[in-house]
CSV table of C-alpha atoms in Angstrom, one decimal:
chain,number,residue,atom,x,y,z
A,1,LEU,CA,8.6,-3.1,-3.4
A,2,GLY,CA,8.7,-3.6,0.6
A,3,THR,CA,11.5,-1.6,2.4
A,4,ILE,CA,11.9,-1.3,5.6
A,5,GLY,CA,14.9,0.3,8.3
A,6,PHE,CA,17.0,-1.9,9.9
A,7,SER,CA,18.8,-2.0,13.2
A,8,THR,CA,21.9,-3.7,14.6
A,9,VAL,CA,20.2,-5.2,17.2
A,10,ALA,CA,16.9,-7.1,17.7
A,11,ARG,CA,13.8,-4.6,18.2
A,12,ALA,CA,11.6,-5.3,21.1
A,13,ASP,CA,9.2,-2.3,20.0
A,14,ILE,CA,7.7,-4.1,17.2
A,15,ALA,CA,6.6,-7.1,18.8
A,16,GLY,CA,3.1,-5.8,18.3
A,17,CYS,CA,3.6,-4.7,15.0
A,18,PRO,CA,0.6,-5.6,12.5
A,19,GLY,CA,2.2,-8.1,9.9
A,20,PHE,CA,4.7,-8.8,12.3
A,21,GLU,CA,3.0,-10.7,15.4
A,22,SER,CA,3.3,-14.1,14.0
A,23,GLY,CA,6.9,-14.0,14.3
A,24,SER,CA,7.1,-13.1,10.3
A,25,ALA,CA,10.4,-13.8,9.2
A,26,SER,CA,11.0,-12.8,6.1
A,27,GLN,CA,10.3,-9.5,3.6
A,28,GLU,CA,7.9,-11.9,1.5
A,29,THR,CA,5.8,-12.4,4.3
A,30,VAL,CA,5.5,-9.0,5.4
A,31,ASP,CA,5.1,-7.5,1.5
A,32,HIS,CA,1.7,-9.5,1.1
A,33,PHE,CA,0.3,-8.5,4.4
A,34,TYR,CA,0.7,-4.8,3.6
A,35,ALA,CA,0.4,-5.1,-0.1
A,36,LEU,CA,-3.3,-7.0,0.8
A,37,ARG,CA,-4.1,-4.4,3.4
A,38,ALA,CA,-3.6,-1.9,1.1
A,39,VAL,CA,-6.5,-3.7,-1.5
A,40,ASP,CA,-8.5,-4.2,1.7
A,41,ILE,CA,-8.5,0.1,2.6
A,42,VAL,CA,-9.1,0.7,-1.4
A,43,ARG,CA,-11.9,-1.7,-1.2
A,44,LYS,CA,-13.5,0.1,1.6
A,45,ALA,CA,-12.9,3.2,0.3
A,46,THR,CA,-15.0,2.6,-3.0
A,47,MET,CA,-17.5,1.5,-0.8
A,48,GLY,CA,-17.5,4.5,1.3
A,49,ASP,CA,-16.8,2.5,4.4
A,50,ARG,CA,-15.6,5.5,6.9
A,51,ALA,CA,-16.2,3.5,10.1
A,52,LYS,CA,-14.1,0.5,9.0
A,53,LEU,CA,-11.5,2.8,7.8
A,54,ALA,CA,-11.2,4.9,10.3
A,55,PRO,CA,-8.6,2.2,12.6
A,56,LEU,CA,-6.5,2.0,9.1
A,57,VAL,CA,-5.6,5.7,7.8
A,58,ALA,CA,-3.9,7.8,9.8
A,59,PRO,CA,-5.9,11.1,10.1
A,60,ASP,CA,-3.5,13.3,8.3
A,61,ALA,CA,-2.7,10.8,5.6
A,62,SER,CA,-2.3,12.4,2.2
A,63,PHE,CA,-3.0,10.9,-1.2
A,64,THR,CA,-1.8,12.1,-4.5
A,65,ILE,CA,-1.7,10.8,-8.3
A,66,TRP,CA,0.7,11.8,-10.8
A,67,ARG,CA,-1.2,11.9,-14.5
A,68,GLY,CA,1.9,13.2,-16.6
A,69,ASP,CA,2.8,16.3,-15.3
A,70,ALA,CA,0.1,17.1,-13.5
A,71,ALA,CA,-0.5,15.6,-9.7
A,72,THR,CA,-4.5,14.8,-8.9
A,73,SER,CA,-4.5,15.4,-4.9
A,74,ALA,CA,-7.2,14.3,-3.1
A,75,ARG,CA,-8.6,17.5,-1.6
A,76,GLU,CA,-8.9,16.1,2.0
A,77,GLU,CA,-6.6,13.7,4.3
A,78,GLY,CA,-7.3,10.8,6.2
A,79,VAL,CA,-10.5,8.6,5.6
A,80,ALA,CA,-11.8,11.4,3.4
A,81,GLY,CA,-8.9,11.3,1.4
A,82,ILE,CA,-8.7,7.6,0.8
A,83,ILE,CA,-12.1,7.4,-0.6
A,84,GLU,CA,-11.3,10.5,-2.9
A,85,MET,CA,-8.2,8.6,-4.4
A,86,ALA,CA,-10.0,5.3,-4.5
A,87,ALA,CA,-13.0,6.8,-6.8
A,88,ASP,CA,-10.1,8.6,-8.8
A,89,LEU,CA,-8.0,5.4,-9.4
A,90,LYS,CA,-11.4,4.0,-11.1
A,91,ALA,CA,-9.6,0.2,-10.5
A,92,ALA,CA,-11.3,-3.0,-11.6
A,93,SER,CA,-8.2,-5.3,-10.5
A,94,PHE,CA,-5.0,-5.0,-9.1
A,95,GLU,CA,-1.7,-6.7,-9.0
A,96,TYR,CA,1.4,-6.8,-6.6
A,97,VAL,CA,4.7,-8.3,-7.1
A,98,VAL,CA,6.9,-9.6,-3.8
A,99,VAL,CA,10.5,-10.7,-4.1
A,100,ARG,CA,11.0,-14.3,-2.9
A,101,SER,CA,13.5,-13.7,0.2
A,102,GLY,CA,15.0,-15.7,2.8
A,103,PRO,CA,14.7,-15.2,6.8
A,104,TRP,CA,15.8,-11.7,8.1
A,105,ALA,CA,19.2,-11.7,9.7
A,106,GLU,CA,18.0,-8.6,11.7
A,107,ALA,CA,14.9,-7.4,13.2
A,108,PRO,CA,13.1,-4.4,11.5
A,109,GLY,CA,14.0,-1.3,13.4
A,110,SER,CA,10.8,0.6,13.5
A,111,CYS,CA,7.1,-0.7,12.6
A,112,ALA,CA,7.0,1.1,9.1
A,113,TRP,CA,6.4,-0.2,5.7
A,114,SER,CA,5.9,0.7,2.0
A,115,THR,CA,4.8,-1.5,-0.7
A,116,LYS,CA,3.0,-1.0,-4.0
A,117,VAL,CA,0.0,-1.9,-5.7
A,118,ILE,CA,-1.1,-1.5,-9.3
A,119,TRP,CA,-4.5,-0.7,-9.9
A,120,ARG,CA,-5.8,-1.4,-13.6
A,121,THR,CA,-8.7,0.3,-14.8
A,122,ALA,CA,-11.5,-1.3,-17.1
A,123,ASP,CA,-8.8,-0.5,-19.9
A,124,ARG,CA,-6.4,-3.7,-18.9
A,125,ALA,CA,-3.7,-1.5,-20.7
A,126,ALA,CA,-4.0,1.2,-18.2
A,127,GLY,CA,-3.6,1.6,-14.7
A,128,VAL,CA,-2.1,3.5,-11.5
A,129,SER,CA,0.9,2.2,-9.8
A,130,VAL,CA,1.2,3.3,-6.5
A,131,ILE,CA,3.4,3.3,-3.1
A,132,PHE,CA,1.4,2.8,-0.1
A,133,ASP,CA,3.4,4.2,3.2
A,134,PHE,CA,2.4,2.5,6.5
A,135,GLU,CA,3.5,3.1,10.0
A,136,ASP,CA,2.1,1.1,13.4
A,137,GLY,CA,-0.2,-0.4,10.5
A,138,ARG,CA,-1.8,2.7,9.7
A,139,MET,CA,-1.8,3.9,6.3
A,140,THR,CA,-0.1,7.4,6.2
A,141,ARG,CA,0.5,8.4,2.9
A,142,ALA,CA,-0.1,7.0,-1.2
A,143,MET,CA,1.5,8.5,-3.9
A,144,GLY,CA,0.8,6.9,-7.3
A,145,THR,CA,1.9,7.4,-11.3
A,146,GLU,CA,-0.6,6.8,-14.1
A,147,VAL,CA,1.0,3.8,-16.2
A,148,ALA,CA,0.6,2.1,-19.4
A,149,ILE,CA,0.5,-1.8,-19.0
A,150,ALA,CA,1.5,-4.1,-22.0
A,151,GLU,CA,1.7,-8.4,-21.7
A,152,GLY,CA,1.8,-10.9,-23.7
A,153,GLU,CA,3.0,-14.6,-24.1
A,154,ILE,CA,6.2,-15.6,-25.3
């Protein structure tokens, strides 16, 4: 779910990258960090908290949700766009999955990360799967697809 570019040498330029400051040594740790950041941003957007969103969302960030063959893109970018997208999500709950991985052999090549969060509506069989992109810790894009969700017990 989370992705990052790798370099062939250790990179000092990501030392201050959010999610890496504690010397995070695995994809799992950074996936959790950015999935929870996406959740925090959507919560703040649902409440319309523009002041707290400003440092977390890039001014030119774009937001789109695909519902079948039609896109419901936010008309605005940045903070106004994530507020519009959060209203469109109609999320009642969320879930995300991270891969349990070992330590990285190489340092990340840049302060960029993508993570996926599934937002469920009040109808537990429906939701929106959204991939959030981050650069330098700020959300730069969110692209989602409406999904049907099935679950059960074995």
